[in-house]
Amino acid sequence: MRPPSITFRLNLSVAVLCTAALAAVSFYLYDTLERHFAERAAAELAGKVDLVRHILSSLGSRDEVAAQQPRLREALFGNLALHVTLFDRNGELLFATSRLRLPEAQLRSVFPASVTPDATGVWQAAPEQRFRTLAAWAELAPGAGEQVLIALALDTAEEQAALSVHRQHVVLALALAVVAVPLLGFAIAHHSLRPLRDMADTVQRISAEHLSDRLDEVRVPSELRRLAAGFNAMLARLGESFGRLASFSSDLAHELRTPIQNLLGQTQVALTRTRSAAEYREVLESNLEECERLSRMIADMLFLAKADHTQVSLRTETVDLRAELDKVAEFYEAHAEERAARIVCSGEGSVTADRLLVQRAIANLLSNAIRHTPRMGEVRACVARMADGDVILSVSNPGGGIAREHFPRIFDRFYRVESARANSHEGIGLGLAIVKSILQLHGGRVMVESVPGEITTFSLHFPSEPRATQAGQPRAPRWS
């Protein structure tokens, strides 16, 4: 099931919140109005109690009440909704403005004669008839020693009619809100999300052939500016990756084409006529060299592919870099002597790393340094521990050096400095890329410094705290 759109979710949220807020305000106003009517009725009934008490306070006995009925009616005149009855202690009716009588339940809570009433009761006489009620005692003239019960009932028909009209208005307002708010919300959400739709249209137009297109970060709302900036940065990275991939594919095709053409040419020449066993052996030995070169290239590419996806297992242990450096230097000593060069090792330092991968990184740097060292030159390899605990292994050699413009790509696959193209048969341009991947697997880094015509130095920085190892993956080959 497809998730709902952002417009729908925003619209639904706004509609629910607005309707709930309007309902809450309406109910609050309705409750306020109802309480206002109740307070007004209580004040009116309390005022009538005070008025009747004042009249009764001048009477000496209950018999005088009947004589004061005109005065009482005149005092209570003006409110046809008000019903007043007076009773003595025995429940005998002394005065009444109408035939309405309060039920016994409404006369159970009576305010004493010395207390000013401050609350009323509610009497539902019929489904459509409701009264506010109040009962209080009144003292006759001082010394009379008699009390009269005042029972009042106020018809709330007018109040109920006003509340009914208010309820109708509330229901109508809520109904209109339920209809209008979603429509307005949809229009607002649709308009507000227009920049997002414009961004989506721009994204749809971007393809591998148009990676230079970018989203306009200036015209988008501030909430989307970070998204646009992130997307533009991603496009920049993709453009750079596509460029490197295209260059890598071209270099890979070139590197594979040379040995394959050599194999094909030598085999075709050998088959042009019948040859001796020695000649066939010479062709096979030459083909074997090309096959070994292809095999090394494929193995290195597989290693780099696994390293890119962190599929190379790191079996870490404490590694004495100086001891490993001496082993690799001894292995390459014969190669250095062929070029009338020598290797000088110095320094001490240990790291927690994968021994075989460390040997491979050192071997790649030493073989590369020997290859570019002039005759009678000296390759210097040094191990040093820094103040922060990191260990650095540096390999330096004299020679033509590397121009600084090559530094950003010196560790790319198949990338070789133009000055080294003449010796391209000695390497395939993957050694430094493998060194970089090995250091990244250990959480370290590799750097290069070079002064053209003087000294070139490659440095391996091993961190003091190694990266967590991975298990269950195949081992990497020993050296390139």
Coordinates of C-alpha atoms in Angstrom, one line a residue:
M1 CA 0.0 0.0 0.0
R2 CA 1.5 3.3 -1.1
P3 CA 2.0 5.9 1.7
P4 CA -0.2 9.0 1.5
S5 CA 1.2 12.1 -0.1
I6 CA 2.7 15.0 1.9
T7 CA -0.1 17.3 0.7
F8 CA -2.7 14.8 2.0
R9 CA -1.0 14.4 5.4
L10 CA -0.5 18.2 5.8
N11 CA -4.1 18.8 4.8
L12 CA -5.4 16.1 7.1
S13 CA -3.3 17.4 10.0
V14 CA -4.3 21.1 9.5
A15 CA -8.0 20.0 9.1
V16 CA -8.0 18.0 12.3
L17 CA -6.1 20.6 14.3
C18 CA -8.3 23.5 13.1
T19 CA -11.5 21.6 13.6
A20 CA -10.4 20.5 17.1
A21 CA -9.3 24.0 18.0
L22 CA -12.6 25.5 16.8
A23 CA -14.6 22.8 18.6
A24 CA -12.7 23.5 21.8
V25 CA -13.2 27.2 21.6
S26 CA -16.9 26.7 20.8
F27 CA -17.4 24.4 23.7
Y28 CA -15.6 26.8 26.0
L29 CA -17.7 29.7 24.9
Y30 CA -20.9 27.6 25.2
D31 CA -19.8 26.6 28.8
T32 CA -19.0 30.2 29.6
L33 CA -22.4 31.4 28.4
E34 CA -24.2 28.7 30.4
R35 CA -22.3 29.6 33.5
H36 CA -23.1 33.2 32.9
F37 CA -26.8 32.4 32.8
A38 CA -26.5 30.4 36.0
E39 CA -24.7 33.1 37.8
R40 CA -27.2 35.7 36.6
A41 CA -30.1 33.5 37.8
A42 CA -28.5 32.9 41.2
A43 CA -27.9 36.6 41.6
E44 CA -31.5 37.4 40.7
L45 CA -32.9 34.7 43.1
A46 CA -30.6 35.8 45.9
G47 CA -31.8 39.4 45.4
K48 CA -35.4 38.3 45.6
V49 CA -34.7 36.4 48.8
D50 CA -33.2 39.6 50.3
L51 CA -36.2 41.6 49.2
V52 CA -38.7 39.2 50.7
R53 CA -36.7 38.9 53.9
H54 CA -36.8 42.7 54.2
I55 CA -40.5 42.8 53.8
L56 CA -41.1 39.9 56.3
S57 CA -38.7 41.4 58.8
S58 CA -41.4 44.1 59.5
L59 CA -44.2 41.6 60.2
G60 CA -45.0 40.5 63.7
S61 CA -46.7 37.2 62.9
R62 CA -47.5 34.8 60.1
D63 CA -51.1 36.1 60.0
E64 CA -49.8 39.4 58.8
V65 CA -48.3 37.8 55.8
A66 CA -51.7 37.4 54.1
A67 CA -52.4 41.1 54.8
Q68 CA -49.1 42.0 53.0
Q69 CA -49.8 40.0 49.8
P70 CA -50.4 43.1 47.7
R71 CA -47.1 44.5 48.9
L72 CA -45.4 41.3 48.1
R73 CA -46.9 41.0 44.6
E74 CA -45.9 44.6 43.9
A75 CA -42.3 43.9 45.0
L76 CA -42.1 40.8 42.9
F77 CA -43.9 42.3 39.9
G78 CA -42.0 42.5 36.6
N79 CA -40.7 39.0 36.1
L80 CA -43.4 36.6 34.9
A81 CA -40.8 33.7 34.8
L82 CA -40.3 34.0 38.6
H83 CA -42.5 31.9 40.9
V84 CA -42.5 32.6 44.7
T85 CA -44.2 30.7 47.5
L86 CA -44.0 31.2 51.2
F87 CA -44.6 28.5 53.8
D88 CA -44.7 28.4 57.6
R89 CA -42.9 25.9 59.8
N90 CA -45.8 23.4 59.4
G91 CA -45.7 23.6 55.6
E92 CA -48.9 25.7 55.3
L93 CA -49.0 27.9 52.3
L94 CA -48.9 31.6 53.2
F95 CA -48.3 33.2 49.8
A96 CA -47.9 32.2 46.2
T97 CA -47.5 34.1 42.9
S98 CA -48.7 31.1 40.9
R99 CA -49.9 27.6 41.2
L100 CA -46.4 26.2 40.7
R101 CA -45.1 24.2 43.7
L102 CA -41.5 23.0 44.2
P103 CA -41.2 19.3 44.8
E104 CA -40.0 18.0 48.1
A105 CA -36.6 17.2 46.8
Q106 CA -35.9 20.9 46.0
L107 CA -36.8 21.9 49.5
R108 CA -34.3 19.6 51.3
S109 CA -31.5 22.1 50.9
V110 CA -32.5 25.3 52.5
F111 CA -30.3 28.3 53.4
P112 CA -30.6 29.4 57.1
A113 CA -32.1 32.8 57.7
S114 CA -28.7 34.3 58.7
V115 CA -27.0 33.2 55.5
T116 CA -27.1 34.9 52.1
P117 CA -27.8 32.4 49.4
D118 CA -25.1 31.9 46.8
A119 CA -26.2 28.8 44.9
T120 CA -29.2 27.5 43.1
G121 CA -30.6 24.1 42.2
V122 CA -32.0 22.8 38.9
W123 CA -35.5 21.3 38.5
Q124 CA -36.5 19.6 35.3
A125 CA -40.3 19.9 35.6
A126 CA -40.9 18.6 32.1
P127 CA -38.8 17.6 29.1
E128 CA -39.1 21.1 27.7
Q129 CA -39.4 23.0 31.1
R130 CA -36.5 23.7 33.4
F131 CA -36.3 25.9 36.5
R132 CA -33.6 27.4 38.6
T133 CA -34.6 26.9 42.3
L134 CA -33.7 28.4 45.6
A135 CA -35.1 27.9 49.2
A136 CA -34.2 30.0 52.2
W137 CA -35.6 30.8 55.7
A138 CA -36.7 34.3 56.7
E139 CA -37.1 35.7 60.2
L140 CA -40.2 37.8 61.0
A141 CA -40.0 40.9 63.2
P142 CA -37.6 40.6 66.1
G143 CA -39.3 39.0 69.1
A144 CA -41.9 37.2 66.9
G145 CA -39.9 34.0 67.1
E146 CA -41.3 32.7 63.8
Q147 CA -39.7 31.8 60.5
V148 CA -41.1 31.6 57.0
L149 CA -39.7 29.4 54.2
I150 CA -39.2 31.2 50.9
A151 CA -39.3 29.0 47.8
L152 CA -38.4 30.5 44.5
A153 CA -38.4 28.9 41.0
L154 CA -37.1 30.8 37.9
D155 CA -38.2 29.5 34.5
T156 CA -35.2 29.2 32.2
A157 CA -37.1 29.0 28.9
E158 CA -35.4 32.2 27.7
E159 CA -32.1 31.0 28.8
Q160 CA -32.6 27.6 27.1
A161 CA -33.7 29.3 23.9
A162 CA -30.5 31.4 23.8
L163 CA -28.4 28.3 24.5
S164 CA -30.2 26.4 21.7
V165 CA -29.5 29.1 19.2
H166 CA -25.8 29.1 20.3
R167 CA -25.6 25.4 19.9
Q168 CA -27.0 25.6 16.4
H169 CA -24.4 28.2 15.5
V170 CA -21.6 26.1 16.9
V171 CA -22.7 23.0 14.9
L172 CA -23.1 25.1 11.8
A173 CA -19.6 26.6 12.3
L174 CA -18.1 23.2 12.9
A175 CA -19.8 21.8 9.7
L176 CA -18.4 24.7 7.7
A177 CA -15.0 24.2 9.2
V178 CA -15.0 20.5 8.3
V179 CA -15.7 21.4 4.7
A180 CA -13.7 24.7 4.3
V181 CA -10.6 23.9 6.2
P182 CA -9.6 20.8 4.1
L183 CA -10.2 22.8 0.9
L184 CA -8.1 25.8 2.1
G185 CA -5.5 23.5 3.6
F186 CA -5.2 21.6 0.3
A187 CA -4.7 24.9 -1.6
I188 CA -2.1 26.2 0.9
A189 CA -0.2 22.9 1.0
H190 CA -0.3 22.6 -2.8
H191 CA 1.1 26.1 -3.2
S192 CA 3.7 25.6 -0.4
L193 CA 5.0 22.4 -1.9
R194 CA 5.5 24.0 -5.3
P195 CA 9.3 24.5 -4.8
L196 CA 9.5 20.8 -4.0
R197 CA 7.8 19.9 -7.2
D198 CA 10.1 22.2 -9.1
M199 CA 13.0 20.5 -7.5
A200 CA 11.6 17.1 -8.5
D201 CA 11.2 18.3 -12.1
T202 CA 14.8 19.4 -12.2
V203 CA 16.0 16.1 -10.7
Q204 CA 14.1 14.2 -13.4
R205 CA 15.9 16.1 -16.1
I206 CA 19.3 15.2 -14.7
S207 CA 21.0 12.2 -16.3
A208 CA 24.5 10.8 -16.7
E209 CA 24.9 13.1 -19.7
H210 CA 23.7 16.2 -17.7
L211 CA 25.4 15.8 -14.3
S212 CA 26.5 19.5 -14.5
D213 CA 22.9 20.6 -13.9
R214 CA 22.3 21.9 -10.4
L215 CA 19.3 22.9 -8.2
D216 CA 18.8 26.6 -7.5
E217 CA 19.7 27.0 -3.8
V218 CA 18.8 30.7 -3.8
R219 CA 15.1 30.5 -4.9
V220 CA 14.1 27.5 -2.7
P221 CA 12.6 28.1 0.8
S222 CA 15.0 27.9 3.7
E223 CA 13.6 24.5 4.8
L224 CA 14.6 23.0 1.5
R225 CA 17.9 24.9 1.1
R226 CA 19.9 22.2 3.0
L227 CA 18.3 19.5 0.8
A228 CA 19.2 21.4 -2.4
A229 CA 22.7 21.9 -1.2
G230 CA 23.1 18.3 -0.2
F231 CA 21.7 17.2 -3.6
N232 CA 24.1 19.5 -5.5
A233 CA 27.0 18.2 -3.5
M234 CA 25.9 14.6 -4.3
L235 CA 25.7 15.5 -8.0
A236 CA 29.2 17.0 -7.8
R237 CA 30.5 13.7 -6.2
L238 CA 28.7 11.7 -8.8
G239 CA 30.1 13.8 -11.6
E240 CA 33.6 13.3 -10.2
S241 CA 33.0 9.6 -9.8
F242 CA 31.6 9.3 -13.3
G243 CA 34.7 11.1 -14.6
R244 CA 37.0 8.8 -12.7
L245 CA 35.0 5.8 -13.8
A246 CA 35.3 6.8 -17.4
S247 CA 39.0 7.4 -17.0
F248 CA 39.4 4.1 -15.1
S249 CA 37.6 2.2 -17.8
S250 CA 39.8 3.8 -20.5
D251 CA 42.9 3.0 -18.5
L252 CA 41.8 -0.5 -17.8
A253 CA 41.0 -1.2 -21.4
H254 CA 44.5 0.2 -22.3
E255 CA 46.3 -1.9 -19.7
L256 CA 44.4 -5.1 -20.7
R257 CA 44.8 -4.5 -24.4
T258 CA 48.6 -4.4 -24.3
P259 CA 49.3 -7.9 -22.8
I260 CA 46.4 -9.4 -24.8
Q261 CA 47.8 -7.9 -28.1
N262 CA 51.3 -9.2 -27.1
L263 CA 49.8 -12.7 -26.5
L264 CA 47.8 -12.6 -29.7
G265 CA 50.7 -11.2 -31.9
Q266 CA 53.3 -13.6 -30.5
T267 CA 51.0 -16.6 -31.0
Q268 CA 50.1 -15.6 -34.5
V269 CA 53.7 -15.1 -35.5
A270 CA 54.6 -18.5 -34.0
L271 CA 51.9 -20.2 -36.0
T272 CA 52.9 -18.7 -39.4
R273 CA 55.4 -21.5 -39.9
T274 CA 56.7 -24.7 -38.3
R275 CA 59.2 -23.8 -35.6
S276 CA 61.6 -25.7 -33.4
A277 CA 60.9 -26.8 -29.9
A278 CA 63.2 -24.1 -28.5
E279 CA 61.4 -21.4 -30.5
Y280 CA 58.0 -22.6 -29.2
R281 CA 59.4 -22.7 -25.7
E282 CA 60.5 -19.1 -26.1
V283 CA 57.1 -18.0 -27.2
L284 CA 55.4 -19.9 -24.4
E285 CA 57.7 -18.3 -21.8
S286 CA 57.0 -14.8 -23.2
N287 CA 53.2 -15.6 -23.1
L288 CA 53.6 -16.8 -19.6
E289 CA 55.0 -13.4 -18.5
E290 CA 52.0 -11.6 -20.1
C291 CA 49.6 -14.1 -18.4
E292 CA 51.3 -13.5 -15.1
R293 CA 51.0 -9.8 -15.6
L294 CA 47.2 -10.2 -16.4
S295 CA 46.8 -12.4 -13.3
R296 CA 48.5 -9.8 -11.1
M297 CA 46.3 -7.1 -12.5
I298 CA 43.1 -9.1 -11.9
A299 CA 44.2 -10.0 -8.4
D300 CA 44.9 -6.4 -7.6
M301 CA 41.6 -5.3 -9.0
L302 CA 39.8 -7.9 -6.9
F303 CA 41.6 -6.7 -3.8
L304 CA 40.7 -3.1 -4.5
A305 CA 37.0 -4.0 -5.2
K306 CA 36.8 -5.9 -1.8
A307 CA 38.6 -3.0 0.0
D308 CA 36.1 -0.5 -1.4
H309 CA 33.3 -2.6 0.1
T310 CA 35.2 -3.4 3.3
Q311 CA 35.2 -7.1 2.5
V312 CA 38.9 -7.5 3.3
S313 CA 39.4 -9.3 6.6
L314 CA 41.8 -7.6 9.0
R315 CA 43.5 -10.1 11.3
T316 CA 45.2 -7.6 13.6
E317 CA 48.1 -8.3 15.8
T318 CA 51.0 -6.3 17.2
V319 CA 53.3 -5.7 14.3
D320 CA 56.9 -4.5 14.6
L321 CA 57.2 -2.2 11.6
R322 CA 61.0 -2.1 11.7
A323 CA 61.2 -5.9 11.6
E324 CA 58.7 -6.1 8.7
L325 CA 60.5 -3.3 6.9
D326 CA 63.8 -5.2 7.2
K327 CA 62.1 -8.3 5.8
V328 CA 60.7 -6.5 2.8
A329 CA 64.0 -4.6 2.2
E330 CA 65.9 -7.9 2.2
F331 CA 63.5 -9.3 -0.3
Y332 CA 64.1 -6.3 -2.7
E333 CA 67.8 -6.1 -2.1
A334 CA 68.6 -8.0 -5.2
H335 CA 66.3 -5.8 -7.3
A336 CA 68.0 -2.7 -5.8
E337 CA 71.5 -4.1 -6.6
E338 CA 70.4 -4.6 -10.3
R339 CA 69.9 -0.8 -10.4
A340 CA 73.2 -0.1 -8.4
A341 CA 71.0 1.3 -5.6
R342 CA 70.8 0.4 -1.9
I343 CA 68.1 0.5 0.8
V344 CA 68.7 2.0 4.2
C345 CA 66.3 1.3 7.0
S346 CA 66.1 3.1 10.4
G347 CA 63.8 3.8 13.4
E348 CA 61.6 1.7 15.6
G349 CA 57.8 1.4 16.1
S350 CA 55.0 -1.1 16.5
V351 CA 51.3 -0.9 15.5
T352 CA 48.2 -3.1 15.8
A353 CA 47.5 -4.1 12.2
D354 CA 47.2 -7.0 9.7
R355 CA 50.8 -8.2 9.2
L356 CA 50.4 -9.4 5.6
L357 CA 48.6 -6.2 4.5
V358 CA 51.4 -4.1 6.1
Q359 CA 54.0 -6.1 4.3
R360 CA 52.2 -5.5 1.1
A361 CA 52.0 -1.8 1.6
I362 CA 55.7 -1.6 2.4
A363 CA 56.5 -3.8 -0.6
N364 CA 54.6 -1.6 -3.0
L365 CA 56.3 1.6 -1.7
L366 CA 59.8 0.1 -1.8
S367 CA 59.4 -1.4 -5.3
N368 CA 58.0 1.9 -6.5
A369 CA 60.9 3.8 -4.9
I370 CA 63.6 1.5 -6.4
R371 CA 62.0 1.7 -9.8
H372 CA 62.3 5.5 -9.8
T373 CA 65.7 5.8 -8.1
P374 CA 68.6 6.6 -10.4
R375 CA 71.7 4.4 -10.5
M376 CA 73.9 4.7 -7.4
G377 CA 71.0 6.2 -5.6
E378 CA 69.8 5.4 -2.0
V379 CA 66.3 4.6 -0.9
R380 CA 65.7 5.5 2.8
A381 CA 62.9 4.0 4.9
C382 CA 62.3 5.3 8.4
V383 CA 59.9 4.3 11.2
A384 CA 59.0 6.9 13.8
R385 CA 56.4 7.3 16.6
M386 CA 54.7 10.7 17.0
A387 CA 53.8 12.5 20.2
D388 CA 50.1 11.6 19.7
G389 CA 50.9 7.9 19.5
D390 CA 50.5 7.5 15.7
V391 CA 53.3 5.7 13.9
I392 CA 54.7 6.9 10.6
L393 CA 56.6 4.8 8.1
S394 CA 58.2 6.9 5.4
V395 CA 60.0 5.8 2.2
S396 CA 62.1 8.4 0.4
N397 CA 64.0 8.2 -2.9
P398 CA 65.9 10.6 -5.1
G399 CA 64.9 11.1 -8.7
G400 CA 62.9 13.2 -11.0
G401 CA 60.2 13.7 -8.4
I402 CA 56.5 14.3 -8.8
A403 CA 54.9 17.7 -9.8
R404 CA 52.3 19.0 -7.3
E405 CA 49.5 18.9 -9.9
H406 CA 49.7 15.1 -9.8
F407 CA 49.2 14.8 -6.0
P408 CA 45.4 14.7 -6.1
R409 CA 45.4 11.7 -8.5
I410 CA 48.6 10.0 -7.6
F411 CA 46.7 7.3 -5.6
D412 CA 44.0 6.7 -8.3
R413 CA 43.9 3.4 -10.1
F414 CA 46.0 3.1 -13.3
Y415 CA 47.2 6.7 -12.8
R416 CA 50.8 7.2 -13.6
V417 CA 52.8 10.4 -13.9
E418 CA 53.7 11.1 -17.5
S419 CA 57.4 10.9 -16.8
A420 CA 56.9 7.3 -15.8
R421 CA 55.2 6.2 -18.9
A422 CA 58.5 5.1 -20.4
N423 CA 58.8 2.5 -17.7
S424 CA 55.1 1.5 -17.8
H425 CA 56.0 -2.1 -18.5
E426 CA 57.4 -2.4 -14.9
G427 CA 54.1 -1.6 -13.3
I428 CA 50.4 -1.4 -14.0
G429 CA 49.5 1.7 -11.9
L430 CA 47.7 -0.1 -9.0
G431 CA 50.4 -0.2 -6.4
L432 CA 49.7 3.2 -4.8
A433 CA 46.0 2.6 -5.0
I434 CA 46.4 -0.6 -3.0
V435 CA 48.6 1.2 -0.4
K436 CA 45.9 3.8 0.1
S437 CA 43.2 1.1 0.5
I438 CA 45.3 -0.8 3.0
L439 CA 45.8 2.3 5.1
Q440 CA 42.1 3.2 4.9
L441 CA 41.2 -0.3 6.1
H442 CA 43.4 0.4 9.2
G443 CA 41.9 3.8 9.7
G444 CA 45.1 5.5 8.6
R445 CA 46.2 7.5 5.6
V446 CA 49.0 7.8 3.1
M447 CA 50.6 11.1 2.0
V448 CA 53.2 12.1 -0.5
E449 CA 55.7 15.0 -0.6
S450 CA 58.0 15.6 -3.5
V451 CA 60.5 18.2 -4.6
P452 CA 61.0 17.8 -8.4
G453 CA 64.6 16.7 -9.2
E454 CA 65.4 16.0 -5.5
I455 CA 63.5 13.8 -3.0
T456 CA 60.1 12.1 -3.1
T457 CA 58.7 10.8 0.2
F458 CA 55.6 8.5 0.7
S459 CA 54.4 8.3 4.3
L460 CA 52.2 5.7 5.9
H461 CA 50.3 7.1 9.0
F462 CA 49.1 4.3 11.3
P463 CA 46.6 5.5 14.0
S464 CA 47.3 4.8 17.7
E465 CA 43.9 3.1 18.0
P466 CA 43.3 0.6 15.2
R467 CA 40.0 0.3 13.4
A468 CA 37.7 -2.6 14.4
T469 CA 38.5 -5.8 12.5
Q470 CA 36.2 -7.8 10.3
A471 CA 35.9 -11.6 10.3
G472 CA 34.8 -14.3 8.0
Q473 CA 36.2 -12.8 4.8
P474 CA 39.0 -14.2 2.5
R475 CA 42.6 -13.2 3.1
A476 CA 44.3 -10.7 0.8
P477 CA 47.3 -11.9 -1.3
R478 CA 50.7 -11.2 0.2
W479 CA 52.4 -8.7 -2.1
S480 CA 51.6 -7.1 -5.4

